[in-house]
Amino acid sequence: TFNPCTDTIMSTFAEAALDPAIGLPREIYIDNGRDYCNARFAGRGFREKKATLEEDRQRVVPMLERLDIVVHFAIPENARAKNIERVAFGNMSNWFDPHMATYCGRNTAQRPDDLADKLKGDANKAKYNVTLEELAAIFDGYVRDIYNKRTSERGKGREGECPDETFLRTRLPVRQTTEAVMQHFLQKRTGRFRIGRNGITFQGREYYSP
């Protein structure tokens, strides 16, 4: 999405959790961005204020805690804390991006000479235009069929294995969940309502029961 937020992160997590090839993790290592350090998703992490700690926990239990997932937040303002993320971005820019027709290069020196011609005119724009949905499908195939099948030449304990082989060798039994459970956890919580003689009014509708 071009407008990422906690909702899109939670829905993406749910999509992965419902994939039978992935399932629910037992532990998760995530970023310190505000959209991740959210009381609804993973808890406030390093952004949590000690004075409001107990009050927040009584009010909201994060989705990952309800799913019995241990959360580890990256150390804030530490360049070495994001090495996994940066390696993945580097691999994507080196192996995946150059095969896209309108690849711009990581800097001016790597910019293809024919890029300007490709971007000229409506016909070329229509020819090379890729929607976000199409890009997601292409990238999904790249990760599953190329990235995860690429044999590692170095790395502690992984020489000669591809990511899929390492994953199968070390993984524990898959923890699975259901769509109903994930839908329940993805529901936004409302504030408190005062119940009067005529019931309650929520989003313009009245709800009443004898």
PDB file of C-alpha atoms in Angstrom:
ATOM      1  CA  THR A   1       0.000   0.000   0.000  1.00  0.00           C
ATOM      2  CA  PHE A   2       1.052   3.602  -0.538  1.00  0.00           C
ATOM      3  CA  ASN A   3      -0.503   4.483   2.837  1.00  0.00           C
ATOM      4  CA  PRO A   4       0.966   2.026   5.362  1.00  0.00           C
ATOM      5  CA  CYS A   5      -0.310   2.086   8.931  1.00  0.00           C
ATOM      6  CA  THR A   6      -0.938  -0.287  11.841  1.00  0.00           C
ATOM      7  CA  ASP A   7      -4.059  -1.628  10.097  1.00  0.00           C
ATOM      8  CA  THR A   8      -2.134  -2.648   6.965  1.00  0.00           C
ATOM      9  CA  ILE A   9       0.635  -4.229   9.077  1.00  0.00           C
ATOM     10  CA  MET A  10      -1.923  -6.238  11.066  1.00  0.00           C
ATOM     11  CA  SER A  11      -3.774  -7.398   7.951  1.00  0.00           C
ATOM     12  CA  THR A  12      -0.494  -8.403   6.262  1.00  0.00           C
ATOM     13  CA  PHE A  13       0.483 -10.360   9.378  1.00  0.00           C
ATOM     14  CA  ALA A  14      -2.930 -12.076   9.329  1.00  0.00           C
ATOM     15  CA  GLU A  15      -2.486 -13.018   5.664  1.00  0.00           C
ATOM     16  CA  ALA A  16       0.865 -14.656   6.438  1.00  0.00           C
ATOM     17  CA  ALA A  17      -0.481 -16.379   9.556  1.00  0.00           C
ATOM     18  CA  LEU A  18      -3.333 -17.947   7.557  1.00  0.00           C
ATOM     19  CA  ASP A  19      -0.924 -19.293   4.912  1.00  0.00           C
ATOM     20  CA  PRO A  20      -0.535 -23.027   5.733  1.00  0.00           C
ATOM     21  CA  ALA A  21       3.101 -22.852   4.592  1.00  0.00           C
ATOM     22  CA  ILE A  22       3.865 -20.198   7.220  1.00  0.00           C
ATOM     23  CA  GLY A  23       1.462 -20.237  10.177  1.00  0.00           C
ATOM     24  CA  LEU A  24       1.840 -18.362  13.456  1.00  0.00           C
ATOM     25  CA  PRO A  25       5.355 -17.670  14.745  1.00  0.00           C
ATOM     26  CA  ARG A  26       6.354 -18.398  18.331  1.00  0.00           C
ATOM     27  CA  GLU A  27       8.504 -15.266  18.481  1.00  0.00           C
ATOM     28  CA  ILE A  28       8.749 -12.177  16.314  1.00  0.00           C
ATOM     29  CA  TYR A  29      11.468  -9.535  15.857  1.00  0.00           C
ATOM     30  CA  ILE A  30      10.093  -6.221  14.646  1.00  0.00           C
ATOM     31  CA  ASP A  31      10.884  -2.582  14.043  1.00  0.00           C
ATOM     32  CA  ASN A  32      10.411   0.357  16.425  1.00  0.00           C
ATOM     33  CA  GLY A  33       8.317   2.402  14.004  1.00  0.00           C
ATOM     34  CA  ARG A  34       5.161   3.927  15.463  1.00  0.00           C
ATOM     35  CA  ASP A  35       2.950   1.716  13.311  1.00  0.00           C
ATOM     36  CA  TYR A  36       4.590  -1.390  14.819  1.00  0.00           C
ATOM     37  CA  CYS A  37       4.835  -0.108  18.412  1.00  0.00           C
ATOM     38  CA  ASN A  38       1.093   0.006  18.713  1.00  0.00           C
ATOM     39  CA  ALA A  39      -0.989  -1.178  21.649  1.00  0.00           C
ATOM     40  CA  ARG A  40      -3.395  -3.018  19.321  1.00  0.00           C
ATOM     41  CA  PHE A  41      -0.699  -4.954  17.435  1.00  0.00           C
ATOM     42  CA  ALA A  42       2.476  -5.695  19.393  1.00  0.00           C
ATOM     43  CA  GLY A  43       2.506  -3.338  22.372  1.00  0.00           C
ATOM     44  CA  ARG A  44       4.301  -0.031  22.692  1.00  0.00           C
ATOM     45  CA  GLY A  45       7.802  -1.452  23.084  1.00  0.00           C
ATOM     46  CA  PHE A  46      10.431   1.199  23.708  1.00  0.00           C
ATOM     47  CA  ARG A  47       7.836   3.898  23.089  1.00  0.00           C
ATOM     48  CA  GLU A  48       5.920   2.902  26.186  1.00  0.00           C
ATOM     49  CA  LYS A  49       5.758   5.398  29.027  1.00  0.00           C
ATOM     50  CA  LYS A  50       6.309   3.728  32.394  1.00  0.00           C
ATOM     51  CA  ALA A  51       3.719   5.908  34.089  1.00  0.00           C
ATOM     52  CA  THR A  52       0.943   4.594  31.848  1.00  0.00           C
ATOM     53  CA  LEU A  53       2.211   1.012  31.559  1.00  0.00           C
ATOM     54  CA  GLU A  54      -0.268  -0.687  33.909  1.00  0.00           C
ATOM     55  CA  GLU A  55      -3.166   1.490  32.790  1.00  0.00           C
ATOM     56  CA  ASP A  56      -2.567   0.604  29.114  1.00  0.00           C
ATOM     57  CA  ARG A  57      -2.266  -3.110  29.824  1.00  0.00           C
ATOM     58  CA  GLN A  58      -5.562  -3.116  31.646  1.00  0.00           C
ATOM     59  CA  ARG A  59      -7.222  -1.375  28.725  1.00  0.00           C
ATOM     60  CA  VAL A  60      -5.691  -3.135  25.690  1.00  0.00           C
ATOM     61  CA  VAL A  61      -4.063  -6.548  25.229  1.00  0.00           C
ATOM     62  CA  PRO A  62      -1.997  -6.542  21.978  1.00  0.00           C
ATOM     63  CA  MET A  63      -2.981  -8.972  19.228  1.00  0.00           C
ATOM     64  CA  LEU A  64       0.399 -10.753  19.287  1.00  0.00           C
ATOM     65  CA  GLU A  65       0.130 -11.319  23.032  1.00  0.00           C
ATOM     66  CA  ARG A  66      -3.351 -12.814  22.604  1.00  0.00           C
ATOM     67  CA  LEU A  67      -1.868 -15.173  20.005  1.00  0.00           C
ATOM     68  CA  ASP A  68       0.852 -16.225  22.499  1.00  0.00           C
ATOM     69  CA  ILE A  69       3.674 -14.739  20.400  1.00  0.00           C
ATOM     70  CA  VAL A  70       6.782 -13.387  22.148  1.00  0.00           C
ATOM     71  CA  VAL A  71       7.682  -9.953  20.749  1.00  0.00           C
ATOM     72  CA  HIS A  72      11.252  -8.625  20.478  1.00  0.00           C
ATOM     73  CA  PHE A  73      11.696  -4.995  19.431  1.00  0.00           C
ATOM     74  CA  ALA A  74      14.849  -3.815  17.660  1.00  0.00           C
ATOM     75  CA  ILE A  75      17.155  -1.693  19.819  1.00  0.00           C
ATOM     76  CA  PRO A  76      16.239   1.938  19.054  1.00  0.00           C
ATOM     77  CA  GLU A  77      18.780   4.153  17.283  1.00  0.00           C
ATOM     78  CA  ASN A  78      21.171   1.248  16.770  1.00  0.00           C
ATOM     79  CA  ALA A  79      22.488   0.778  13.226  1.00  0.00           C
ATOM     80  CA  ARG A  80      23.279  -2.911  13.856  1.00  0.00           C
ATOM     81  CA  ALA A  81      19.772  -3.708  15.099  1.00  0.00           C
ATOM     82  CA  LYS A  82      18.297  -3.775  11.595  1.00  0.00           C
ATOM     83  CA  ASN A  83      20.860  -5.935   9.831  1.00  0.00           C
ATOM     84  CA  ILE A  84      18.298  -8.585   8.811  1.00  0.00           C
ATOM     85  CA  GLU A  85      15.996  -5.990   7.288  1.00  0.00           C
ATOM     86  CA  ARG A  86      18.832  -4.225   5.458  1.00  0.00           C
ATOM     87  CA  VAL A  87      20.227  -7.464   4.013  1.00  0.00           C
ATOM     88  CA  ALA A  88      16.765  -8.270   2.638  1.00  0.00           C
ATOM     89  CA  PHE A  89      16.460  -4.807   1.079  1.00  0.00           C
ATOM     90  CA  GLY A  90      19.944  -5.176  -0.419  1.00  0.00           C
ATOM     91  CA  ASN A  91      19.093  -8.550  -1.926  1.00  0.00           C
ATOM     92  CA  MET A  92      15.883  -7.180  -3.386  1.00  0.00           C
ATOM     93  CA  SER A  93      17.632  -4.208  -4.989  1.00  0.00           C
ATOM     94  CA  ASN A  94      20.410  -6.428  -6.387  1.00  0.00           C
ATOM     95  CA  TRP A  95      18.414  -9.473  -7.559  1.00  0.00           C
ATOM     96  CA  PHE A  96      14.830  -8.369  -8.107  1.00  0.00           C
ATOM     97  CA  ASP A  97      14.687  -4.676  -9.019  1.00  0.00           C
ATOM     98  CA  PRO A  98      17.070  -4.762 -12.045  1.00  0.00           C
ATOM     99  CA  HIS A  99      14.672  -7.122 -13.861  1.00  0.00           C
ATOM    100  CA  MET A 100      11.819  -4.599 -13.747  1.00  0.00           C
ATOM    101  CA  ALA A 101      11.420  -2.735 -17.046  1.00  0.00           C
ATOM    102  CA  THR A 102      11.562   0.728 -15.483  1.00  0.00           C
ATOM    103  CA  TYR A 103      14.411   0.056 -13.044  1.00  0.00           C
ATOM    104  CA  CYS A 104      16.012   3.412 -12.167  1.00  0.00           C
ATOM    105  CA  GLY A 105      19.162   2.141 -10.467  1.00  0.00           C
ATOM    106  CA  ARG A 106      20.213   2.650  -6.870  1.00  0.00           C
ATOM    107  CA  ASN A 107      22.094   5.803  -7.887  1.00  0.00           C
ATOM    108  CA  THR A 108      22.745   7.872 -11.007  1.00  0.00           C
ATOM    109  CA  ALA A 109      25.683   5.671 -12.020  1.00  0.00           C
ATOM    110  CA  GLN A 110      23.455   2.574 -12.154  1.00  0.00           C
ATOM    111  CA  ARG A 111      20.608   4.257 -14.051  1.00  0.00           C
ATOM    112  CA  PRO A 112      19.989   2.470 -17.387  1.00  0.00           C
ATOM    113  CA  ASP A 113      20.783   4.565 -20.485  1.00  0.00           C
ATOM    114  CA  ASP A 114      17.433   3.799 -22.140  1.00  0.00           C
ATOM    115  CA  LEU A 115      15.289   4.686 -19.107  1.00  0.00           C
ATOM    116  CA  ALA A 116      14.283   8.143 -20.390  1.00  0.00           C
ATOM    117  CA  ASP A 117      13.084   6.671 -23.697  1.00  0.00           C
ATOM    118  CA  LYS A 118      11.028   4.031 -21.897  1.00  0.00           C
ATOM    119  CA  LEU A 119       9.233   6.665 -19.859  1.00  0.00           C
ATOM    120  CA  LYS A 120       8.343   8.879 -22.840  1.00  0.00           C
ATOM    121  CA  GLY A 121       4.803   8.981 -24.188  1.00  0.00           C
ATOM    122  CA  ASP A 122       1.492   7.519 -23.051  1.00  0.00           C
ATOM    123  CA  ALA A 123       2.012   4.322 -25.059  1.00  0.00           C
ATOM    124  CA  ASN A 124       5.187   3.479 -23.167  1.00  0.00           C
ATOM    125  CA  LYS A 125       3.619   4.378 -19.827  1.00  0.00           C
ATOM    126  CA  ALA A 126       0.750   1.996 -20.529  1.00  0.00           C
ATOM    127  CA  LYS A 127       3.172  -0.696 -21.720  1.00  0.00           C
ATOM    128  CA  TYR A 128       5.392  -0.575 -18.654  1.00  0.00           C
ATOM    129  CA  ASN A 129       2.799   0.340 -16.056  1.00  0.00           C
ATOM    130  CA  VAL A 130       2.550  -2.208 -13.217  1.00  0.00           C
ATOM    131  CA  THR A 131      -0.160  -1.989 -10.575  1.00  0.00           C
ATOM    132  CA  LEU A 132       0.592  -2.548  -6.908  1.00  0.00           C
ATOM    133  CA  GLU A 133      -1.406  -5.795  -7.034  1.00  0.00           C
ATOM    134  CA  GLU A 134       0.592  -7.067 -10.022  1.00  0.00           C
ATOM    135  CA  LEU A 135       3.861  -6.128  -8.335  1.00  0.00           C
ATOM    136  CA  ALA A 136       2.790  -8.016  -5.183  1.00  0.00           C
ATOM    137  CA  ALA A 137       2.077 -11.152  -7.246  1.00  0.00           C
ATOM    138  CA  ILE A 138       5.418 -10.897  -9.091  1.00  0.00           C
ATOM    139  CA  PHE A 139       7.350 -10.327  -5.867  1.00  0.00           C
ATOM    140  CA  ASP A 140       5.564 -13.219  -4.143  1.00  0.00           C
ATOM    141  CA  GLY A 141       6.692 -15.550  -6.927  1.00  0.00           C
ATOM    142  CA  TYR A 142      10.230 -14.166  -6.734  1.00  0.00           C
ATOM    143  CA  VAL A 143      10.468 -14.790  -2.976  1.00  0.00           C
ATOM    144  CA  ARG A 144       8.968 -18.297  -3.082  1.00  0.00           C
ATOM    145  CA  ASP A 145      10.583 -19.617  -6.260  1.00  0.00           C
ATOM    146  CA  ILE A 146      13.900 -17.746  -6.524  1.00  0.00           C
ATOM    147  CA  TYR A 147      14.971 -16.096  -3.240  1.00  0.00           C
ATOM    148  CA  ASN A 148      14.011 -19.094  -1.066  1.00  0.00           C
ATOM    149  CA  LYS A 149      15.622 -21.563  -3.510  1.00  0.00           C
ATOM    150  CA  ARG A 150      18.948 -19.724  -3.813  1.00  0.00           C
ATOM    151  CA  THR A 151      21.811 -21.682  -2.213  1.00  0.00           C
ATOM    152  CA  SER A 152      23.818 -19.825   0.398  1.00  0.00           C
ATOM    153  CA  GLU A 153      27.590 -19.698  -0.061  1.00  0.00           C
ATOM    154  CA  ARG A 154      28.308 -18.256   3.336  1.00  0.00           C
ATOM    155  CA  GLY A 155      26.677 -17.631   6.666  1.00  0.00           C
ATOM    156  CA  LYS A 156      27.021 -19.395   9.999  1.00  0.00           C
ATOM    157  CA  GLY A 157      25.427 -22.844   9.853  1.00  0.00           C
ATOM    158  CA  ARG A 158      23.904 -22.356   6.400  1.00  0.00           C
ATOM    159  CA  GLU A 159      26.640 -23.121   3.874  1.00  0.00           C
ATOM    160  CA  GLY A 160      25.280 -25.030   0.902  1.00  0.00           C
ATOM    161  CA  GLU A 161      21.624 -24.684   1.928  1.00  0.00           C
ATOM    162  CA  CYS A 162      18.887 -22.519   0.479  1.00  0.00           C
ATOM    163  CA  PRO A 163      16.486 -20.719   2.859  1.00  0.00           C
ATOM    164  CA  ASP A 164      13.757 -23.331   2.261  1.00  0.00           C
ATOM    165  CA  GLU A 165      16.109 -26.168   3.277  1.00  0.00           C
ATOM    166  CA  THR A 166      17.235 -24.326   6.416  1.00  0.00           C
ATOM    167  CA  PHE A 167      13.628 -23.541   7.280  1.00  0.00           C
ATOM    168  CA  LEU A 168      12.506 -27.173   6.912  1.00  0.00           C
ATOM    169  CA  ARG A 169      15.502 -28.460   8.880  1.00  0.00           C
ATOM    170  CA  THR A 170      15.018 -26.140  11.838  1.00  0.00           C
ATOM    171  CA  ARG A 171      11.297 -25.424  11.978  1.00  0.00           C
ATOM    172  CA  LEU A 172       9.013 -26.609  14.761  1.00  0.00           C
ATOM    173  CA  PRO A 173       5.479 -27.919  14.169  1.00  0.00           C
ATOM    174  CA  VAL A 174       3.337 -25.282  12.442  1.00  0.00           C
ATOM    175  CA  ARG A 175       1.070 -23.244  14.696  1.00  0.00           C
ATOM    176  CA  GLN A 176      -2.129 -22.568  12.793  1.00  0.00           C
ATOM    177  CA  THR A 177      -5.069 -20.276  13.316  1.00  0.00           C
ATOM    178  CA  THR A 178      -8.414 -19.697  11.612  1.00  0.00           C
ATOM    179  CA  GLU A 179      -9.837 -16.865   9.560  1.00  0.00           C
ATOM    180  CA  ALA A 180     -12.516 -16.266  12.217  1.00  0.00           C
ATOM    181  CA  VAL A 181      -9.862 -15.790  14.910  1.00  0.00           C
ATOM    182  CA  MET A 182      -7.846 -13.340  12.803  1.00  0.00           C
ATOM    183  CA  GLN A 183     -10.981 -11.397  11.847  1.00  0.00           C
ATOM    184  CA  HIS A 184     -11.828 -11.120  15.544  1.00  0.00           C
ATOM    185  CA  PHE A 185      -8.390  -9.721  16.407  1.00  0.00           C
ATOM    186  CA  LEU A 186      -8.473  -7.309  13.464  1.00  0.00           C
ATOM    187  CA  GLN A 187     -11.689  -5.656  14.680  1.00  0.00           C
ATOM    188  CA  LYS A 188     -11.081  -2.144  15.929  1.00  0.00           C
ATOM    189  CA  ARG A 189     -12.096  -1.549  19.521  1.00  0.00           C
ATOM    190  CA  THR A 190     -14.474   1.281  20.255  1.00  0.00           C
ATOM    191  CA  GLY A 191     -14.595   3.536  23.279  1.00  0.00           C
ATOM    192  CA  ARG A 192     -17.034   3.015  26.121  1.00  0.00           C
ATOM    193  CA  PHE A 193     -20.748   3.627  25.567  1.00  0.00           C
ATOM    194  CA  ARG A 194     -23.336   4.821  28.022  1.00  0.00           C
ATOM    195  CA  ILE A 195     -26.437   2.657  27.892  1.00  0.00           C
ATOM    196  CA  GLY A 196     -29.614   4.653  28.397  1.00  0.00           C
ATOM    197  CA  ARG A 197     -33.300   3.879  28.285  1.00  0.00           C
ATOM    198  CA  ASN A 198     -33.182   3.816  24.495  1.00  0.00           C
ATOM    199  CA  GLY A 199     -30.123   1.532  24.273  1.00  0.00           C
ATOM    200  CA  ILE A 200     -27.035   2.889  22.501  1.00  0.00           C
ATOM    201  CA  THR A 201     -26.335   4.726  19.262  1.00  0.00           C
ATOM    202  CA  PHE A 202     -23.304   3.529  17.293  1.00  0.00           C
ATOM    203  CA  GLN A 203     -22.239   4.991  13.918  1.00  0.00           C
ATOM    204  CA  GLY A 204     -25.665   6.524  13.399  1.00  0.00           C
ATOM    205  CA  ARG A 205     -27.658   3.395  14.233  1.00  0.00           C
ATOM    206  CA  GLU A 206     -29.664   2.743  17.367  1.00  0.00           C
ATOM    207  CA  TYR A 207     -29.379  -0.582  19.161  1.00  0.00           C
ATOM    208  CA  TYR A 208     -31.988  -1.586  21.721  1.00  0.00           C
ATOM    209  CA  SER A 209     -33.020  -4.740  23.529  1.00  0.00           C
ATOM    210  CA  PRO A 210     -35.753  -5.126  26.154  1.00  0.00           C
TER     211      PRO A 210
END
